[in-house]
Each structure stands twice: as structure tokens, then as C-alpha cells.
Coordinates of N, CA and C in Angstrom, one line a residue:
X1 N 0.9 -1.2 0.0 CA 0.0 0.0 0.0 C 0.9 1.2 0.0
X2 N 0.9 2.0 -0.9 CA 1.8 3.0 -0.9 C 1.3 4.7 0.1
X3 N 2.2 5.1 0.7 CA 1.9 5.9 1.3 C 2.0 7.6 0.4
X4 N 0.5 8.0 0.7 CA 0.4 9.3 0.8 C 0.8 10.5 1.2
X5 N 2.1 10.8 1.0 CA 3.0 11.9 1.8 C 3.6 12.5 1.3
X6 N 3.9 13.5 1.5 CA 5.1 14.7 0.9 C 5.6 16.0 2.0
X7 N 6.7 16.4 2.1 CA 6.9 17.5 2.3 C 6.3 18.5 2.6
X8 N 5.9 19.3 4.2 CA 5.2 20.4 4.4 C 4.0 20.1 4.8
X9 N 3.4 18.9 5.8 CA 2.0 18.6 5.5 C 1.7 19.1 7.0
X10 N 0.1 19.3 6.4 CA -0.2 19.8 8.4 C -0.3 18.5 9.2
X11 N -0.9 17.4 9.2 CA -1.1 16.1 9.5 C -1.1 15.1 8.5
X12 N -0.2 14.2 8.9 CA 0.1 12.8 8.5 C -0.8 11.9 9.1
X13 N -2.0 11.5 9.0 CA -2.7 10.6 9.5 C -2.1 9.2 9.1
X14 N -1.7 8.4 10.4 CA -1.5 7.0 10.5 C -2.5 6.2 10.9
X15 N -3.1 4.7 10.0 CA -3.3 3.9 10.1 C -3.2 2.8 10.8
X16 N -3.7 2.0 11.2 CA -3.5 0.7 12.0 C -2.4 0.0 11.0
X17 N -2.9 -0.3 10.0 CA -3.1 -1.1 9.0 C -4.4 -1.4 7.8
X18 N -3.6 -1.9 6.7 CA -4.9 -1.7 5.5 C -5.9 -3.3 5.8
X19 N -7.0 -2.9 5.9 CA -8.4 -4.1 5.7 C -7.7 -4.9 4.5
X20 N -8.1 -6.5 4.0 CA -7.7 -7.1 3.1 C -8.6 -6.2 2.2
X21 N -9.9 -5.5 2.0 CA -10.2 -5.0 0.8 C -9.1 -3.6 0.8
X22 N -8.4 -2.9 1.7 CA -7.6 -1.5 1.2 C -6.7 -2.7 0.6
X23 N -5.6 -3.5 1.1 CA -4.5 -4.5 0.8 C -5.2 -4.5 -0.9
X24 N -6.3 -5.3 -1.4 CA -7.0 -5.2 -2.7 C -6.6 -4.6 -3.8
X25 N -7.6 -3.5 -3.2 CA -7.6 -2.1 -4.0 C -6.6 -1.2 -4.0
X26 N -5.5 -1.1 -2.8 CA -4.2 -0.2 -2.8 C -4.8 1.4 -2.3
X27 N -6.1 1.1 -1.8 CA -6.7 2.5 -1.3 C -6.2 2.7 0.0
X28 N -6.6 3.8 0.9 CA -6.4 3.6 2.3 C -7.8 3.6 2.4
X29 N -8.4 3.3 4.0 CA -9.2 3.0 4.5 C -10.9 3.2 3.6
X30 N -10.6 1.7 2.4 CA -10.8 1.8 1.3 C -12.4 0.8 1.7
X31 N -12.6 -0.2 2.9 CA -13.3 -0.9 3.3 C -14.7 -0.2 3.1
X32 N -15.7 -0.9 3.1 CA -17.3 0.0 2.5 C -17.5 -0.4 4.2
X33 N -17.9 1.2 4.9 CA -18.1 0.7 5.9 C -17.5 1.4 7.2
X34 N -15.8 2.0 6.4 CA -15.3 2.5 7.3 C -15.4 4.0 7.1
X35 N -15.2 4.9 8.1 CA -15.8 6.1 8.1 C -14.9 7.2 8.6
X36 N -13.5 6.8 8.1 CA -12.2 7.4 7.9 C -12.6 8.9 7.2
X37 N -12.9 9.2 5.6 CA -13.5 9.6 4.5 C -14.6 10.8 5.0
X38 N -15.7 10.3 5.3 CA -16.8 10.8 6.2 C -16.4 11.8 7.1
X39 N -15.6 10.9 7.9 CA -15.1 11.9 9.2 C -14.0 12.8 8.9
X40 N -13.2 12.7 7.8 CA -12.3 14.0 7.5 C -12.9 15.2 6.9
X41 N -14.1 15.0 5.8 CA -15.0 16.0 5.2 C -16.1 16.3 6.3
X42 N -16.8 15.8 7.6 CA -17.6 16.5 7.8 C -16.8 17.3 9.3
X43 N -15.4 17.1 9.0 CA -14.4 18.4 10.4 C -14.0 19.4 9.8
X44 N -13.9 19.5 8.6 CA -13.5 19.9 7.6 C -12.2 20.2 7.2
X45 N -11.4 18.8 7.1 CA -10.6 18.9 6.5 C -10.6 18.5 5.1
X46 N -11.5 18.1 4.4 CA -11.3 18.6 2.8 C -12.9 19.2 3.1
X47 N -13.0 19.9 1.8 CA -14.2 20.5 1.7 C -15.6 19.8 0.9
X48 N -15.0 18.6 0.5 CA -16.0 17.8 -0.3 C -15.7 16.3 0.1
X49 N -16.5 15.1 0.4 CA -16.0 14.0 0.9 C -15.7 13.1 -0.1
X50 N -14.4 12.9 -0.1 CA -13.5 12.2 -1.0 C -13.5 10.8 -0.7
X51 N -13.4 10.1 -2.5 CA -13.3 8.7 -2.1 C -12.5 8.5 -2.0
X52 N -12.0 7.1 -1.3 CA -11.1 6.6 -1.5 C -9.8 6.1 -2.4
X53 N -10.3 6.3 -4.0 CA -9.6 6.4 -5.1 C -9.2 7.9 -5.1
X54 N -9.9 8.9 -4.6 CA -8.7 10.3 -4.7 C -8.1 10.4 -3.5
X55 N -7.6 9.4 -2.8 CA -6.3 9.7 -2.1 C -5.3 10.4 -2.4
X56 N -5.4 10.0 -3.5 CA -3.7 11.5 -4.0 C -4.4 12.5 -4.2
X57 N -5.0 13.0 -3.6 CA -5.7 14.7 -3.3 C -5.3 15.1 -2.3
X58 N -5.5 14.1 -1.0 CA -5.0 14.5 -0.1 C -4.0 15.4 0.2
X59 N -2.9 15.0 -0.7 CA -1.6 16.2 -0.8 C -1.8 17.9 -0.5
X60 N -3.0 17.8 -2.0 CA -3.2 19.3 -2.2 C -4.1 19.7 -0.9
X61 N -4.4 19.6 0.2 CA -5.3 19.8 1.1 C -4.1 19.9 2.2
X62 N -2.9 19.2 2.4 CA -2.2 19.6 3.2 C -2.0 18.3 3.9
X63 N -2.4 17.3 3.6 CA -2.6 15.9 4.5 C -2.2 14.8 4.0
X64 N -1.6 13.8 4.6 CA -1.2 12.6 3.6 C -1.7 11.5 4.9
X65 N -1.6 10.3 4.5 CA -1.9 9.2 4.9 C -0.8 8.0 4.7
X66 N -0.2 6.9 5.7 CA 0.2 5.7 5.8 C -0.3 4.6 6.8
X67 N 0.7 3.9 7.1 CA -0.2 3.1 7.8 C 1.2 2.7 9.0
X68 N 0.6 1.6 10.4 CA 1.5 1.5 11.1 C 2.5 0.5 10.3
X69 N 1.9 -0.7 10.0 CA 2.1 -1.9 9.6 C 1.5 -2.0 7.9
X70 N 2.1 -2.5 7.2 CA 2.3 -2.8 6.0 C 0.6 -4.1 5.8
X71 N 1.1 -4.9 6.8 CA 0.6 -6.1 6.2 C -1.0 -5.9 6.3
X72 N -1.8 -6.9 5.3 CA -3.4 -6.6 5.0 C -3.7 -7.7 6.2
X73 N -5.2 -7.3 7.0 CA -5.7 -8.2 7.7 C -7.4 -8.1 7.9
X74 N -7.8 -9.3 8.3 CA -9.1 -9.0 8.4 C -9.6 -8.0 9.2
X75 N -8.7 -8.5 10.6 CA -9.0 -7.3 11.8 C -7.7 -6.8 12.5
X76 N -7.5 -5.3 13.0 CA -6.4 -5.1 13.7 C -5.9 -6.1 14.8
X77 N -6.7 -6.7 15.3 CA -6.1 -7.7 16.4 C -5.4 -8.9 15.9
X78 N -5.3 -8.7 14.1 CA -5.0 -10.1 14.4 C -3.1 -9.9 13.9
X79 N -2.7 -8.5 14.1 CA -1.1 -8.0 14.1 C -1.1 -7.8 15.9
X80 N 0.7 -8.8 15.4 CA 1.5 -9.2 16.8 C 1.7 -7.4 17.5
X81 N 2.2 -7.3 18.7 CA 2.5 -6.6 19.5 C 4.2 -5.8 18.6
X82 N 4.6 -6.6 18.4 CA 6.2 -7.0 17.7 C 5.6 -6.4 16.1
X83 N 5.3 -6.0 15.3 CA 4.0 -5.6 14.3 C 4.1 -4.2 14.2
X84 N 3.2 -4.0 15.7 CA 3.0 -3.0 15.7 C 4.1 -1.7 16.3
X85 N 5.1 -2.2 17.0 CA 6.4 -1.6 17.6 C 7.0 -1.2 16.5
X86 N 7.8 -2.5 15.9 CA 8.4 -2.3 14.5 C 7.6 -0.9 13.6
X87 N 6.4 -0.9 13.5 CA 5.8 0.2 12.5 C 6.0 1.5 13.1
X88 N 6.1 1.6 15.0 CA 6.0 2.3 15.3 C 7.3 3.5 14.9
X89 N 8.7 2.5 15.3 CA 9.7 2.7 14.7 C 9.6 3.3 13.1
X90 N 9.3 2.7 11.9 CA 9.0 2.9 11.2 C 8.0 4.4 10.9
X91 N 7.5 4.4 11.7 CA 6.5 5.9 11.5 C 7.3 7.0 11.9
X92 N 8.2 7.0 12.8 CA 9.0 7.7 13.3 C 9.9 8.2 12.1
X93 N 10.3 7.5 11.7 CA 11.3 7.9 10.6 C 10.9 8.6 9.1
X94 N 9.3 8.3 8.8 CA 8.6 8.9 7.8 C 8.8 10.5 8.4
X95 N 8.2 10.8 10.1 CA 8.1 11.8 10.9 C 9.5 12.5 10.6
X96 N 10.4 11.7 11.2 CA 11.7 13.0 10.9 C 12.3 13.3 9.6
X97 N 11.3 12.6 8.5 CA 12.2 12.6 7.3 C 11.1 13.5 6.2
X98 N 10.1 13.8 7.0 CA 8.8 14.9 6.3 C 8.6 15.8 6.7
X99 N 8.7 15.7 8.4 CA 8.4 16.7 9.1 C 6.8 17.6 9.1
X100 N 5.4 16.3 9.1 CA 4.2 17.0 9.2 C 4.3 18.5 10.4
X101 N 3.2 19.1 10.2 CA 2.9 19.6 11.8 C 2.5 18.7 12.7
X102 N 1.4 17.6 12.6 CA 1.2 17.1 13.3 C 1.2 15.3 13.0
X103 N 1.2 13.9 13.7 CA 1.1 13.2 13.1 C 0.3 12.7 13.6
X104 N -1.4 12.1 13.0 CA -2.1 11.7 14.3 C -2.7 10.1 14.2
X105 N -2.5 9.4 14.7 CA -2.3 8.2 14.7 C -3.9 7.8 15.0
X106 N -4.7 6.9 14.1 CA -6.1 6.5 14.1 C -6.0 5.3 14.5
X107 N -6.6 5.1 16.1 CA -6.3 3.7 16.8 C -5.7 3.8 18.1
X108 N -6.6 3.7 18.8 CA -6.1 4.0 20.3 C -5.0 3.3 21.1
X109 N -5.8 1.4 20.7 CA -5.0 0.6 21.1 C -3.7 0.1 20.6
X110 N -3.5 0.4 19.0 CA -2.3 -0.1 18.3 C -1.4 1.3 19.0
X111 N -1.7 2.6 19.1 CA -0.8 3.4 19.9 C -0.3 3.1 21.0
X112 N -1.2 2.7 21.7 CA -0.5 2.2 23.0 C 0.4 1.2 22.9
X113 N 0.1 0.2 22.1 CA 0.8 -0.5 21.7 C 2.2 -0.6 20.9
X114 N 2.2 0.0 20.0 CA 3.6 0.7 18.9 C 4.1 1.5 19.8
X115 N 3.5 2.4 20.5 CA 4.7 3.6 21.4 C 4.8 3.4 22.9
X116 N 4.6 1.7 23.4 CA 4.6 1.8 25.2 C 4.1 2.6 25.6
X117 N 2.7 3.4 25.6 CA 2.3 4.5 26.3 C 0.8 4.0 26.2
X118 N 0.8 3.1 27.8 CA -0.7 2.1 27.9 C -1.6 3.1 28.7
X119 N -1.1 4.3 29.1 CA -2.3 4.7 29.9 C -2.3 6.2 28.6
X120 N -1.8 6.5 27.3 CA -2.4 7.6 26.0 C -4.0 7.5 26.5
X121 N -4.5 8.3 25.8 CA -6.0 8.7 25.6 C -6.1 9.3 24.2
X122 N -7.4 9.7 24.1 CA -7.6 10.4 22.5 C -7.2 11.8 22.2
X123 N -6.8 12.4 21.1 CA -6.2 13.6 21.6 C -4.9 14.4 21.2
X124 N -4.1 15.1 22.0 CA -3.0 15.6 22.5 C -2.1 14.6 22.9
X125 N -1.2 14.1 22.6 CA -0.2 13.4 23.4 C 1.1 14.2 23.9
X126 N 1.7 14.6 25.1 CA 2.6 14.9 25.9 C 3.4 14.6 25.2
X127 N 3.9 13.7 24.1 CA 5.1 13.3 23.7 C 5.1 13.6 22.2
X128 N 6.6 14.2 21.8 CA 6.8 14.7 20.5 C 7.0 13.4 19.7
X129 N 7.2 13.4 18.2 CA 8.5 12.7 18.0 C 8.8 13.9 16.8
X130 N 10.4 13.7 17.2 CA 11.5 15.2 17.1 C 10.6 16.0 17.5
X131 N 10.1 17.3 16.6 CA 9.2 18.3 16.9 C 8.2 18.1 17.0
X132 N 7.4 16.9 16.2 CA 6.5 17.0 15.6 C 5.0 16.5 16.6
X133 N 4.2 17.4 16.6 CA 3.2 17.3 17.4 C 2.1 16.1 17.1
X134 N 1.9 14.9 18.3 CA 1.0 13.7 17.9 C 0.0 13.6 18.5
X135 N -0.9 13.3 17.6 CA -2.5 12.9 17.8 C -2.7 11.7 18.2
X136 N -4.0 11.4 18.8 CA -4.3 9.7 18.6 C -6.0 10.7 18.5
X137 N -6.5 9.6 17.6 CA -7.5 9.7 17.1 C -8.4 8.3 16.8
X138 N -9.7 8.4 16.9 CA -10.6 7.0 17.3 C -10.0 6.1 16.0
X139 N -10.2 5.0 15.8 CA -10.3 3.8 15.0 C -11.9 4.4 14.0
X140 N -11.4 4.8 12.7 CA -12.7 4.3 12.0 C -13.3 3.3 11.7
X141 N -12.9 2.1 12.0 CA -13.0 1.4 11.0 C -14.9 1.0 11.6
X142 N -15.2 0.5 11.1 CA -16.8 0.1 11.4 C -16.9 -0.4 12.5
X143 N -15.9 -1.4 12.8 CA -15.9 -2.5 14.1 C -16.1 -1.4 15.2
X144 N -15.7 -0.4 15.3 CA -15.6 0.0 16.4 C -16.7 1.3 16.7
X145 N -17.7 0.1 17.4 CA -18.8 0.8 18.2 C -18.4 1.8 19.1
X146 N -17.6 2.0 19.5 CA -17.5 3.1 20.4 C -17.5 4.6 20.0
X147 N -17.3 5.0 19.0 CA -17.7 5.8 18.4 C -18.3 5.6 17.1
X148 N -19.6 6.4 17.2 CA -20.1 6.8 15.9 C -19.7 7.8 14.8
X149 N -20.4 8.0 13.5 CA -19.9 9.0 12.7 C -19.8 10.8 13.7
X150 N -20.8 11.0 14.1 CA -20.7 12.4 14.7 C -19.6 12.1 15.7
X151 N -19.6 11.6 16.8 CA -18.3 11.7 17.7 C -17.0 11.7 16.9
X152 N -16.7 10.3 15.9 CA -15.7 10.6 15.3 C -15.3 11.9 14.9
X153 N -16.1 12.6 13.5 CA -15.8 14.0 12.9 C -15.4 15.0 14.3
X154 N -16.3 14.6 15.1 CA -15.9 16.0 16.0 C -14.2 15.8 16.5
X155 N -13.8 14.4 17.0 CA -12.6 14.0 17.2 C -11.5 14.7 16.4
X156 N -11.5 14.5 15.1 CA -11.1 14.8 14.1 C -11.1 16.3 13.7
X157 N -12.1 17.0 14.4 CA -12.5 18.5 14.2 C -11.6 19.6 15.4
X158 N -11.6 18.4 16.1 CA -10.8 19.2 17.3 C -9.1 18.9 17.1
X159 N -8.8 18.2 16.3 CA -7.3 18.5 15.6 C -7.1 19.2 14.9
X160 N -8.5 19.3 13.6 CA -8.6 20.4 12.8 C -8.0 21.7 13.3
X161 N -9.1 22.2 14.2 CA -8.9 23.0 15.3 C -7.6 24.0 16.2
X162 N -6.9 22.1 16.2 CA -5.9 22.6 17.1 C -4.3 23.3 16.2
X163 N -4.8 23.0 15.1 CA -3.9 23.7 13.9 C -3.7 25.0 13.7
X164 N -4.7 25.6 14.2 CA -5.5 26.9 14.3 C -5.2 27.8 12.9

């Protein structure tokens, strides 16, 4: 799955990992269902809700998109601890070698998990990497009842936000 990124961006939104239908299609959070998409056009970070096939828009909006872990799965649970570390590492190095303003990681539990930080929340995290200011932001993916479409967007609205 090729990553979305370039030079100068306001947020780098990280992934868990791609669903076997993103793995598929080579989209990001490309699954019918998930509400990645939704939730960035109604915070307003693009102005019109983009599919999945215009991912390379993202750029001109200021935003790009990867993932923690490479590999396709049916569900995030089913990547090892060791998975998710390694990506973490991995994301770190996208971070100092692009330098977003912010990088915000979608996935509560794989954060805590990739960066040893079991008691994170949603949000603000206390912790840089180099300069660069990091998010954690709900899981879109469908599975996760815990947030609906409106809580998500607003999640996502209050990063907007915090860009000022």
C-alpha cells in the first residue's frame, strides 16, 4: 500500500493497517463501511467527501496518509505486539524525514501498543517525535462501536482546530 506523503504537510494521518479490501484495491481505509472519509470532510478537512480512489488529493489539502504496519488483515487484532512496535519505529522515521505539523495516529489501542504509552487517551499526546506534534484519534473502522460518525468527525474536528 503506498503511502500518501510529501513535504510540508499539516497532519500525517496513521493507520493501523490496510483491511484485506484496502490491501486489494491499494486504497487507504478503502473498506465499505469504514468512516475514515466521512469523518475528514464532515471536520472539515477537505471540503468535499473524498473517495477513496482520490487519495492523491489528499496532498493538495495539506494531509497525507500511511499506515503502522504494511501487512493486509481482516482485523487489527489479528497483528502481533512486535507488528505493531516495529511500524512504530517505522513511522518515526517517515516523521523526521517529512516533518508534518502534526502526526495523528487513528487507533487507540495499536498506539499504545507501537509507542509503550498504555495509559495515551484520544487527543494531545505529551510526547513529540522530534518536533513533531502527535494525535491519537478513534479507529474508524466500522468494528468499532465506540464511536459513531458524529463523535468521530468532531474528534477529528478538534485536531482540525488545534492547527489553528
Amino acid at each position: 500500500m503506498p503511502d500518501v506523503i510529501g513535504a510540508g504537510l499539516a497532519v500525517l494521518f496513521c493507520g493501523i493497517n490496510p483491511s484485506l479490501y484496502s490491501g486489494a484495491t491499494g486504497r487507504h481505509f478503502a473498506r465499505p463501511g469504514n468512516r475514515f472519509w466521512p469523518a475528514l470532510h464532515l471536520s472539515g478537512f477537505t471540503p468535499r467527501l473524498l473517495d477513496p480512489g482520490e487519495q492523491g488529493l489528499l496532498t493538495d489539502y495539506g494531509l497525507g496518509v500511511t499506515n503502522l504496519v504494511a501487512r493486509a488483515t481482516a482485523r487489527a487484532d489479528e497483528l502481533s505486539d512486535d507488528e505493531l512496535t516495529r511500524g512504530g519505529h517505522r513511522l518515526r522515521g517517515l516523521v523526521a524525514e517529512y516533518e508534518p505539523r502534526v502526526v495523528a495516529v487513528v487507533g487507540i489501542t495499536a498506539y499504545r501498543v507501537a509507542f509503550a504509552a498504555p495509559k495515551a487517551v484520544i487527543g494531545a499526546q505529551a510526547e513529540l517525535f522530534e518536533s513533531v506534534r502527535v494525535w491519537v484519534l478513534p479507529n474508524p473502522s466500522g468494528l468499532n462501536a465506540h464511536y459513531q460518525l458524529p463523535d468521530l468527525a468532531a474528534e477529528f474536528r478538534r485536531l482540525r482546530e488545534s492547527l489553528g
